[in-house]
Amino acid sequence: QKEVEQDPGPLSVPEGAIVSLNCTYSNSAFQYFMWYRQYSRKGPELLMYTYSGGNKEDGRFTAQVDKSSKYISLFIRDSQPSDSATYLCAMFRAGSARQLTFGSGTQLTVLP
Amino acid sequence: DVKVTQSSRYLVKRTGEKVFLECVQDMDHENMFWYRQDPGLGLRLIYFSYDVKMKEKGDIPEGYSVSREKKERFSLILESASTNQTSMYLCASSLGPRGNQPQHFGDGTRLSIL
């Protein structure tokens, strides 16, 4: 069993929809959680970075961590065609920032 | 903003060649990383470095070596390229020797070995 599980999709939504992307993990030592966005033929771009539990909001994006359920989510409000990309979750233990564990990525398409 | 620059976006080489992939970061980060990304396998760590002239093996170091002579530059070397090393190669950097800062990625080098 992988340490981090992420539904690969693909996921297609109409423009303006609320998108929910999720990852589950098995290692309770993970404390730092990230979401990366990767456009086709580009490198991953850091989108959200959170510590431990709770929510973090940045514009149309909200990252949520539920440590009791070992579940993290990324919500995209008012989705745009420019949000079409692969979204990767990643996480690491305290003091082990060198060693990220990645999800496999969810491919999202927002249809105009 | 952090800038991680990989010298080539696309590269085509022949089997048996020695291949150099270069990466430069401009934010004085201590840690630098090389990954490869393949469909269905995700990102896999090849090597990382936490200081000049220091290196540690990642999950798939076989067939690769690295060099870090200066803090800002981290090179990946394919000693004798093989077709199974055709892949997207990603360089990343992060701040702090034992800190809790995220990694920042370059745009990748798509390498084809013929």
PDB file of C-alpha atoms in Angstrom:
ATOM      1  CA  GLN A   1       0.000   0.000   0.000  1.00  0.00           C
ATOM      2  CA  LYS A   2       1.291   3.436  -0.931  1.00  0.00           C
ATOM      3  CA  GLU A   3       1.876   5.956   1.855  1.00  0.00           C
ATOM      4  CA  VAL A   4      -0.114   8.559  -0.079  1.00  0.00           C
ATOM      5  CA  GLU A   5      -3.128   7.739  -2.243  1.00  0.00           C
ATOM      6  CA  GLN A   6      -4.566  10.148  -4.786  1.00  0.00           C
ATOM      7  CA  ASP A   7      -7.278   9.461  -7.352  1.00  0.00           C
ATOM      8  CA  PRO A   8      -5.617   9.994 -10.754  1.00  0.00           C
ATOM      9  CA  GLY A   9      -8.853  11.059 -12.437  1.00  0.00           C
ATOM     10  CA  PRO A  10      -9.229  12.377 -15.057  1.00  0.00           C
ATOM     11  CA  LEU A  11     -11.720  14.857 -13.667  1.00  0.00           C
ATOM     12  CA  SER A  12     -13.712  17.145 -15.974  1.00  0.00           C
ATOM     13  CA  VAL A  13     -15.873  19.992 -14.676  1.00  0.00           C
ATOM     14  CA  PRO A  14     -17.657  22.956 -16.281  1.00  0.00           C
ATOM     15  CA  GLU A  15     -16.256  26.436 -15.845  1.00  0.00           C
ATOM     16  CA  GLY A  16     -17.411  28.008 -12.580  1.00  0.00           C
ATOM     17  CA  ALA A  17     -17.759  24.701 -10.721  1.00  0.00           C
ATOM     18  CA  ILE A  18     -16.297  24.044  -7.300  1.00  0.00           C
ATOM     19  CA  VAL A  19     -13.581  21.418  -7.556  1.00  0.00           C
ATOM     20  CA  SER A  20     -12.563  19.123  -4.727  1.00  0.00           C
ATOM     21  CA  LEU A  21      -9.248  17.251  -4.945  1.00  0.00           C
ATOM     22  CA  ASN A  22      -8.237  14.805  -2.238  1.00  0.00           C
ATOM     23  CA  CYS A  23      -5.428  12.678  -0.858  1.00  0.00           C
ATOM     24  CA  THR A  24      -5.336  10.123   1.908  1.00  0.00           C
ATOM     25  CA  TYR A  25      -2.206   9.075   3.736  1.00  0.00           C
ATOM     26  CA  SER A  26      -1.210   6.352   6.142  1.00  0.00           C
ATOM     27  CA  ASN A  27       1.781   7.818   8.031  1.00  0.00           C
ATOM     28  CA  SER A  28       0.558   9.773  11.051  1.00  0.00           C
ATOM     29  CA  ALA A  29       4.003  11.425  11.367  1.00  0.00           C
ATOM     30  CA  PHE A  30       3.326  13.641   8.340  1.00  0.00           C
ATOM     31  CA  GLN A  31       2.875  17.217   9.514  1.00  0.00           C
ATOM     32  CA  TYR A  32       3.556  19.420   6.481  1.00  0.00           C
ATOM     33  CA  PHE A  33       1.292  19.273   3.469  1.00  0.00           C
ATOM     34  CA  MET A  34       1.584  20.803   0.039  1.00  0.00           C
ATOM     35  CA  TRP A  35      -0.360  21.037  -3.158  1.00  0.00           C
ATOM     36  CA  TYR A  36       1.474  21.494  -6.438  1.00  0.00           C
ATOM     37  CA  ARG A  37      -0.039  22.378  -9.808  1.00  0.00           C
ATOM     38  CA  GLN A  38       1.654  21.019 -12.898  1.00  0.00           C
ATOM     39  CA  TYR A  39       0.770  22.220 -16.361  1.00  0.00           C
ATOM     40  CA  SER A  40       1.552  20.000 -19.312  1.00  0.00           C
ATOM     41  CA  ARG A  41       5.294  19.899 -20.097  1.00  0.00           C
ATOM     42  CA  LYS A  42       6.150  22.140 -17.129  1.00  0.00           C
ATOM     43  CA  GLY A  43       7.501  21.511 -13.633  1.00  0.00           C
ATOM     44  CA  PRO A  44       5.300  21.371 -10.512  1.00  0.00           C
ATOM     45  CA  GLU A  45       4.472  24.795  -9.102  1.00  0.00           C
ATOM     46  CA  LEU A  46       3.869  25.176  -5.366  1.00  0.00           C
ATOM     47  CA  LEU A  47       0.256  26.199  -4.836  1.00  0.00           C
ATOM     48  CA  MET A  48      -0.445  25.736  -1.131  1.00  0.00           C
ATOM     49  CA  TYR A  49       1.677  24.857   1.906  1.00  0.00           C
ATOM     50  CA  THR A  50       0.119  24.057   5.267  1.00  0.00           C
ATOM     51  CA  TYR A  51       1.282  22.802   8.623  1.00  0.00           C
ATOM     52  CA  SER A  52      -0.643  20.216  10.631  1.00  0.00           C
ATOM     53  CA  GLY A  53      -4.424  20.533  10.708  1.00  0.00           C
ATOM     54  CA  GLY A  54      -6.906  23.192   9.737  1.00  0.00           C
ATOM     55  CA  ASN A  55      -7.620  25.305   6.668  1.00  0.00           C
ATOM     56  CA  LYS A  56      -5.650  27.748   4.593  1.00  0.00           C
ATOM     57  CA  GLU A  57      -7.171  30.005   1.984  1.00  0.00           C
ATOM     58  CA  ASP A  58      -5.493  31.817  -0.902  1.00  0.00           C
ATOM     59  CA  GLY A  59      -7.803  33.488  -3.379  1.00  0.00           C
ATOM     60  CA  ARG A  60      -9.952  30.839  -5.036  1.00  0.00           C
ATOM     61  CA  PHE A  61      -7.970  28.008  -3.417  1.00  0.00           C
ATOM     62  CA  THR A  62      -8.545  26.452   0.004  1.00  0.00           C
ATOM     63  CA  ALA A  63      -6.393  23.692   1.473  1.00  0.00           C
ATOM     64  CA  GLN A  64      -7.827  21.579   4.253  1.00  0.00           C
ATOM     65  CA  VAL A  65      -6.089  19.047   6.494  1.00  0.00           C
ATOM     66  CA  ASP A  66      -7.928  16.531   8.653  1.00  0.00           C
ATOM     67  CA  LYS A  67      -5.212  14.756  10.638  1.00  0.00           C
ATOM     68  CA  SER A  68      -7.644  12.537  12.528  1.00  0.00           C
ATOM     69  CA  SER A  69      -8.834  11.047   9.231  1.00  0.00           C
ATOM     70  CA  LYS A  70      -5.452  11.341   7.496  1.00  0.00           C
ATOM     71  CA  TYR A  71      -7.133  13.195   4.673  1.00  0.00           C
ATOM     72  CA  ILE A  72      -6.218  16.402   2.852  1.00  0.00           C
ATOM     73  CA  SER A  73      -8.224  18.374   0.328  1.00  0.00           C
ATOM     74  CA  LEU A  74      -7.793  21.205  -2.127  1.00  0.00           C
ATOM     75  CA  PHE A  75     -10.892  23.167  -3.094  1.00  0.00           C
ATOM     76  CA  ILE A  76     -10.981  25.411  -6.140  1.00  0.00           C
ATOM     77  CA  ARG A  77     -13.860  27.875  -6.293  1.00  0.00           C
ATOM     78  CA  ASP A  78     -15.133  29.419  -9.522  1.00  0.00           C
ATOM     79  CA  SER A  79     -12.901  27.122 -11.552  1.00  0.00           C
ATOM     80  CA  GLN A  80     -11.432  28.482 -14.781  1.00  0.00           C
ATOM     81  CA  PRO A  81     -10.096  26.779 -17.923  1.00  0.00           C
ATOM     82  CA  SER A  82      -6.653  28.022 -16.832  1.00  0.00           C
ATOM     83  CA  ASP A  83      -6.958  25.718 -13.789  1.00  0.00           C
ATOM     84  CA  SER A  84      -6.728  22.713 -16.134  1.00  0.00           C
ATOM     85  CA  ALA A  85      -3.604  20.892 -14.948  1.00  0.00           C
ATOM     86  CA  THR A  86      -2.435  17.951 -12.887  1.00  0.00           C
ATOM     87  CA  TYR A  87      -2.595  18.541  -9.142  1.00  0.00           C
ATOM     88  CA  LEU A  88      -0.119  16.732  -6.899  1.00  0.00           C
ATOM     89  CA  CYS A  89      -0.351  16.456  -3.145  1.00  0.00           C
ATOM     90  CA  ALA A  90       2.880  16.065  -1.178  1.00  0.00           C
ATOM     91  CA  MET A  91       3.797  15.788   2.475  1.00  0.00           C
ATOM     92  CA  PHE A  92       6.709  15.259   4.872  1.00  0.00           C
ATOM     93  CA  ARG A  93       7.556  14.674   8.520  1.00  0.00           C
ATOM     94  CA  ALA A  94       8.940  17.448  10.700  1.00  0.00           C
ATOM     95  CA  GLY A  95      12.657  17.849  10.102  1.00  0.00           C
ATOM     96  CA  SER A  96      12.492  15.729   6.951  1.00  0.00           C
ATOM     97  CA  ALA A  97      11.718  18.395   4.365  1.00  0.00           C
ATOM     98  CA  ARG A  98      14.267  16.758   2.109  1.00  0.00           C
ATOM     99  CA  GLN A  99      12.096  13.721   1.660  1.00  0.00           C
ATOM    100  CA  LEU A 100       8.747  14.510   0.185  1.00  0.00           C
ATOM    101  CA  THR A 101       6.193  11.815  -0.367  1.00  0.00           C
ATOM    102  CA  PHE A 102       4.027  12.588  -3.392  1.00  0.00           C
ATOM    103  CA  GLY A 103       0.618  11.492  -4.501  1.00  0.00           C
ATOM    104  CA  SER A 104       0.366  10.280  -8.073  1.00  0.00           C
ATOM    105  CA  GLY A 105      -1.534  13.398  -9.202  1.00  0.00           C
ATOM    106  CA  THR A 106      -5.091  14.153 -10.348  1.00  0.00           C
ATOM    107  CA  GLN A 107      -5.602  15.402 -13.884  1.00  0.00           C
ATOM    108  CA  LEU A 108      -8.214  18.185 -13.966  1.00  0.00           C
ATOM    109  CA  THR A 109      -9.892  19.698 -17.025  1.00  0.00           C
ATOM    110  CA  VAL A 110     -12.153  22.730 -16.681  1.00  0.00           C
ATOM    111  CA  LEU A 111     -14.382  23.018 -19.723  1.00  0.00           C
ATOM    112  CA  PRO A 112     -15.319  26.502 -21.002  1.00  0.00           C
TER     113      PRO A 112
ATOM    114  CA  ASP B   1      10.101  34.353  -6.112  1.00  0.00           C
ATOM    115  CA  VAL B   2      12.280  31.290  -6.141  1.00  0.00           C
ATOM    116  CA  LYS B   3      13.805  30.569  -9.521  1.00  0.00           C
ATOM    117  CA  VAL B   4      15.077  27.110 -10.391  1.00  0.00           C
ATOM    118  CA  THR B   5      16.496  26.996 -13.894  1.00  0.00           C
ATOM    119  CA  GLN B   6      17.247  23.831 -15.827  1.00  0.00           C
ATOM    120  CA  SER B   7      19.608  24.378 -18.720  1.00  0.00           C
ATOM    121  CA  SER B   8      17.702  22.431 -21.367  1.00  0.00           C
ATOM    122  CA  ARG B   9      13.982  21.891 -21.895  1.00  0.00           C
ATOM    123  CA  TYR B  10      14.457  19.098 -24.432  1.00  0.00           C
ATOM    124  CA  LEU B  11      17.478  16.908 -25.035  1.00  0.00           C
ATOM    125  CA  VAL B  12      18.089  13.984 -27.379  1.00  0.00           C
ATOM    126  CA  LYS B  13      21.098  11.741 -26.823  1.00  0.00           C
ATOM    127  CA  ARG B  14      22.313   8.343 -27.977  1.00  0.00           C
ATOM    128  CA  THR B  15      22.744   5.134 -26.008  1.00  0.00           C
ATOM    129  CA  GLY B  16      26.111   4.993 -24.296  1.00  0.00           C
ATOM    130  CA  GLU B  17      26.698   8.754 -24.243  1.00  0.00           C
ATOM    131  CA  LYS B  18      27.606  10.568 -21.049  1.00  0.00           C
ATOM    132  CA  VAL B  19      24.849  13.108 -20.388  1.00  0.00           C
ATOM    133  CA  PHE B  20      24.942  16.168 -18.162  1.00  0.00           C
ATOM    134  CA  LEU B  21      21.807  17.896 -16.874  1.00  0.00           C
ATOM    135  CA  GLU B  22      22.369  21.236 -15.179  1.00  0.00           C
ATOM    136  CA  CYS B  23      20.295  23.045 -12.582  1.00  0.00           C
ATOM    137  CA  VAL B  24      20.784  26.466 -11.004  1.00  0.00           C
ATOM    138  CA  GLN B  25      18.802  28.114  -8.188  1.00  0.00           C
ATOM    139  CA  ASP B  26      18.990  31.775  -7.248  1.00  0.00           C
ATOM    140  CA  MET B  27      17.693  31.748  -3.646  1.00  0.00           C
ATOM    141  CA  ASP B  28      20.709  30.507  -1.695  1.00  0.00           C
ATOM    142  CA  HIS B  29      18.933  27.258  -0.836  1.00  0.00           C
ATOM    143  CA  GLU B  30      20.907  24.601   0.989  1.00  0.00           C
ATOM    144  CA  ASN B  31      19.012  21.602  -0.393  1.00  0.00           C
ATOM    145  CA  MET B  32      18.832  20.564  -4.033  1.00  0.00           C
ATOM    146  CA  PHE B  33      17.166  17.524  -5.570  1.00  0.00           C
ATOM    147  CA  TRP B  34      16.914  15.559  -8.793  1.00  0.00           C
ATOM    148  CA  TYR B  35      13.767  13.606  -9.642  1.00  0.00           C
ATOM    149  CA  ARG B  36      12.517  11.761 -12.648  1.00  0.00           C
ATOM    150  CA  GLN B  37       8.834  11.708 -13.537  1.00  0.00           C
ATOM    151  CA  ASP B  38       7.286   8.901 -15.555  1.00  0.00           C
ATOM    152  CA  PRO B  39       3.628   8.182 -16.386  1.00  0.00           C
ATOM    153  CA  GLY B  40       2.129   5.823 -13.843  1.00  0.00           C
ATOM    154  CA  LEU B  41       5.194   5.989 -11.584  1.00  0.00           C
ATOM    155  CA  GLY B  42       4.973   9.598 -10.421  1.00  0.00           C
ATOM    156  CA  LEU B  43       7.992  11.490  -9.116  1.00  0.00           C
ATOM    157  CA  ARG B  44      10.940   9.426  -7.933  1.00  0.00           C
ATOM    158  CA  LEU B  45      13.922  10.879  -6.114  1.00  0.00           C
ATOM    159  CA  ILE B  46      17.286  10.122  -7.727  1.00  0.00           C
ATOM    160  CA  TYR B  47      19.743  12.095  -5.578  1.00  0.00           C
ATOM    161  CA  PHE B  48      19.747  15.060  -3.278  1.00  0.00           C
ATOM    162  CA  SER B  49      22.369  17.360  -1.790  1.00  0.00           C
ATOM    163  CA  TYR B  50      22.164  19.321   1.448  1.00  0.00           C
ATOM    164  CA  ASP B  51      25.448  21.181   1.076  1.00  0.00           C
ATOM    165  CA  VAL B  52      28.274  21.842  -1.346  1.00  0.00           C
ATOM    166  CA  LYS B  53      30.112  18.633  -2.197  1.00  0.00           C
ATOM    167  CA  MET B  54      27.579  16.609  -0.165  1.00  0.00           C
ATOM    168  CA  LYS B  55      25.176  14.152  -1.741  1.00  0.00           C
ATOM    169  CA  GLU B  56      22.830  11.391  -0.701  1.00  0.00           C
ATOM    170  CA  LYS B  57      21.190   8.672  -2.734  1.00  0.00           C
ATOM    171  CA  GLY B  58      17.471   8.784  -3.254  1.00  0.00           C
ATOM    172  CA  ASP B  59      15.207   5.919  -4.262  1.00  0.00           C
ATOM    173  CA  ILE B  60      16.620   5.214  -7.739  1.00  0.00           C
ATOM    174  CA  PRO B  61      20.307   6.263  -7.942  1.00  0.00           C
ATOM    175  CA  GLU B  62      21.513   3.420 -10.195  1.00  0.00           C
ATOM    176  CA  GLY B  63      23.000   4.682 -13.448  1.00  0.00           C
ATOM    177  CA  TYR B  64      23.237   8.271 -12.202  1.00  0.00           C
ATOM    178  CA  SER B  65      25.730  10.435 -10.363  1.00  0.00           C
ATOM    179  CA  VAL B  66      25.623  14.047  -9.225  1.00  0.00           C
ATOM    180  CA  SER B  67      27.963  16.952  -8.649  1.00  0.00           C
ATOM    181  CA  ARG B  68      27.590  19.999  -6.453  1.00  0.00           C
ATOM    182  CA  GLU B  69      30.683  22.189  -6.626  1.00  0.00           C
ATOM    183  CA  LYS B  70      28.843  25.435  -5.900  1.00  0.00           C
ATOM    184  CA  LYS B  71      25.838  26.051  -3.682  1.00  0.00           C
ATOM    185  CA  GLU B  72      23.640  27.324  -6.493  1.00  0.00           C
ATOM    186  CA  ARG B  73      24.383  24.571  -9.008  1.00  0.00           C
ATOM    187  CA  PHE B  74      23.509  20.871  -8.980  1.00  0.00           C
ATOM    188  CA  SER B  75      24.330  18.604 -11.909  1.00  0.00           C
ATOM    189  CA  LEU B  76      22.914  15.206 -12.765  1.00  0.00           C
ATOM    190  CA  ILE B  77      25.140  12.883 -14.784  1.00  0.00           C
ATOM    191  CA  LEU B  78      24.068   9.832 -16.730  1.00  0.00           C
ATOM    192  CA  GLU B  79      27.318   7.905 -16.931  1.00  0.00           C
ATOM    193  CA  SER B  80      26.332   5.760 -19.935  1.00  0.00           C
ATOM    194  CA  ALA B  81      22.851   6.644 -21.148  1.00  0.00           C
ATOM    195  CA  SER B  82      20.375   3.855 -21.780  1.00  0.00           C
ATOM    196  CA  THR B  83      16.929   3.893 -23.361  1.00  0.00           C
ATOM    197  CA  ASN B  84      15.240   3.235 -19.996  1.00  0.00           C
ATOM    198  CA  GLN B  85      16.535   6.608 -18.838  1.00  0.00           C
ATOM    199  CA  THR B  86      14.253   8.389 -21.283  1.00  0.00           C
ATOM    200  CA  SER B  87      12.143  10.514 -18.959  1.00  0.00           C
ATOM    201  CA  MET B  88      11.238  13.952 -17.654  1.00  0.00           C
ATOM    202  CA  TYR B  89      13.925  15.111 -15.196  1.00  0.00           C
ATOM    203  CA  LEU B  90      13.015  17.676 -12.559  1.00  0.00           C
ATOM    204  CA  CYS B  91      15.338  19.662 -10.347  1.00  0.00           C
ATOM    205  CA  ALA B  92      14.125  21.203  -7.072  1.00  0.00           C
ATOM    206  CA  SER B  93      15.554  23.236  -4.209  1.00  0.00           C
ATOM    207  CA  SER B  94      14.511  24.077  -0.658  1.00  0.00           C
ATOM    208  CA  LEU B  95      15.716  26.253   2.185  1.00  0.00           C
ATOM    209  CA  GLY B  96      17.371  25.052   5.362  1.00  0.00           C
ATOM    210  CA  PRO B  97      19.446  22.025   6.310  1.00  0.00           C
ATOM    211  CA  ARG B  98      16.783  20.613   8.591  1.00  0.00           C
ATOM    212  CA  GLY B  99      14.048  23.144   8.144  1.00  0.00           C
ATOM    213  CA  ASN B 100      10.473  22.595   7.190  1.00  0.00           C
ATOM    214  CA  GLN B 101      10.324  24.491   3.946  1.00  0.00           C
ATOM    215  CA  PRO B 102       8.740  23.201   0.747  1.00  0.00           C
ATOM    216  CA  GLN B 103      10.602  22.294  -2.421  1.00  0.00           C
ATOM    217  CA  HIS B 104      10.470  24.504  -5.496  1.00  0.00           C
ATOM    218  CA  PHE B 105      10.809  22.935  -8.929  1.00  0.00           C
ATOM    219  CA  GLY B 106      12.280  23.883 -12.264  1.00  0.00           C
ATOM    220  CA  ASP B 107      10.427  23.363 -15.530  1.00  0.00           C
ATOM    221  CA  GLY B 108      12.100  20.060 -16.261  1.00  0.00           C
ATOM    222  CA  THR B 109      14.258  18.560 -18.973  1.00  0.00           C
ATOM    223  CA  ARG B 110      12.573  16.071 -21.265  1.00  0.00           C
ATOM    224  CA  LEU B 111      15.354  13.656 -22.155  1.00  0.00           C
ATOM    225  CA  SER B 112      15.126  11.112 -24.954  1.00  0.00           C
ATOM    226  CA  ILE B 113      17.758   8.416 -25.313  1.00  0.00           C
ATOM    227  CA  LEU B 114      17.813   6.818 -28.762  1.00  0.00           C
TER     228      LEU B 114
END
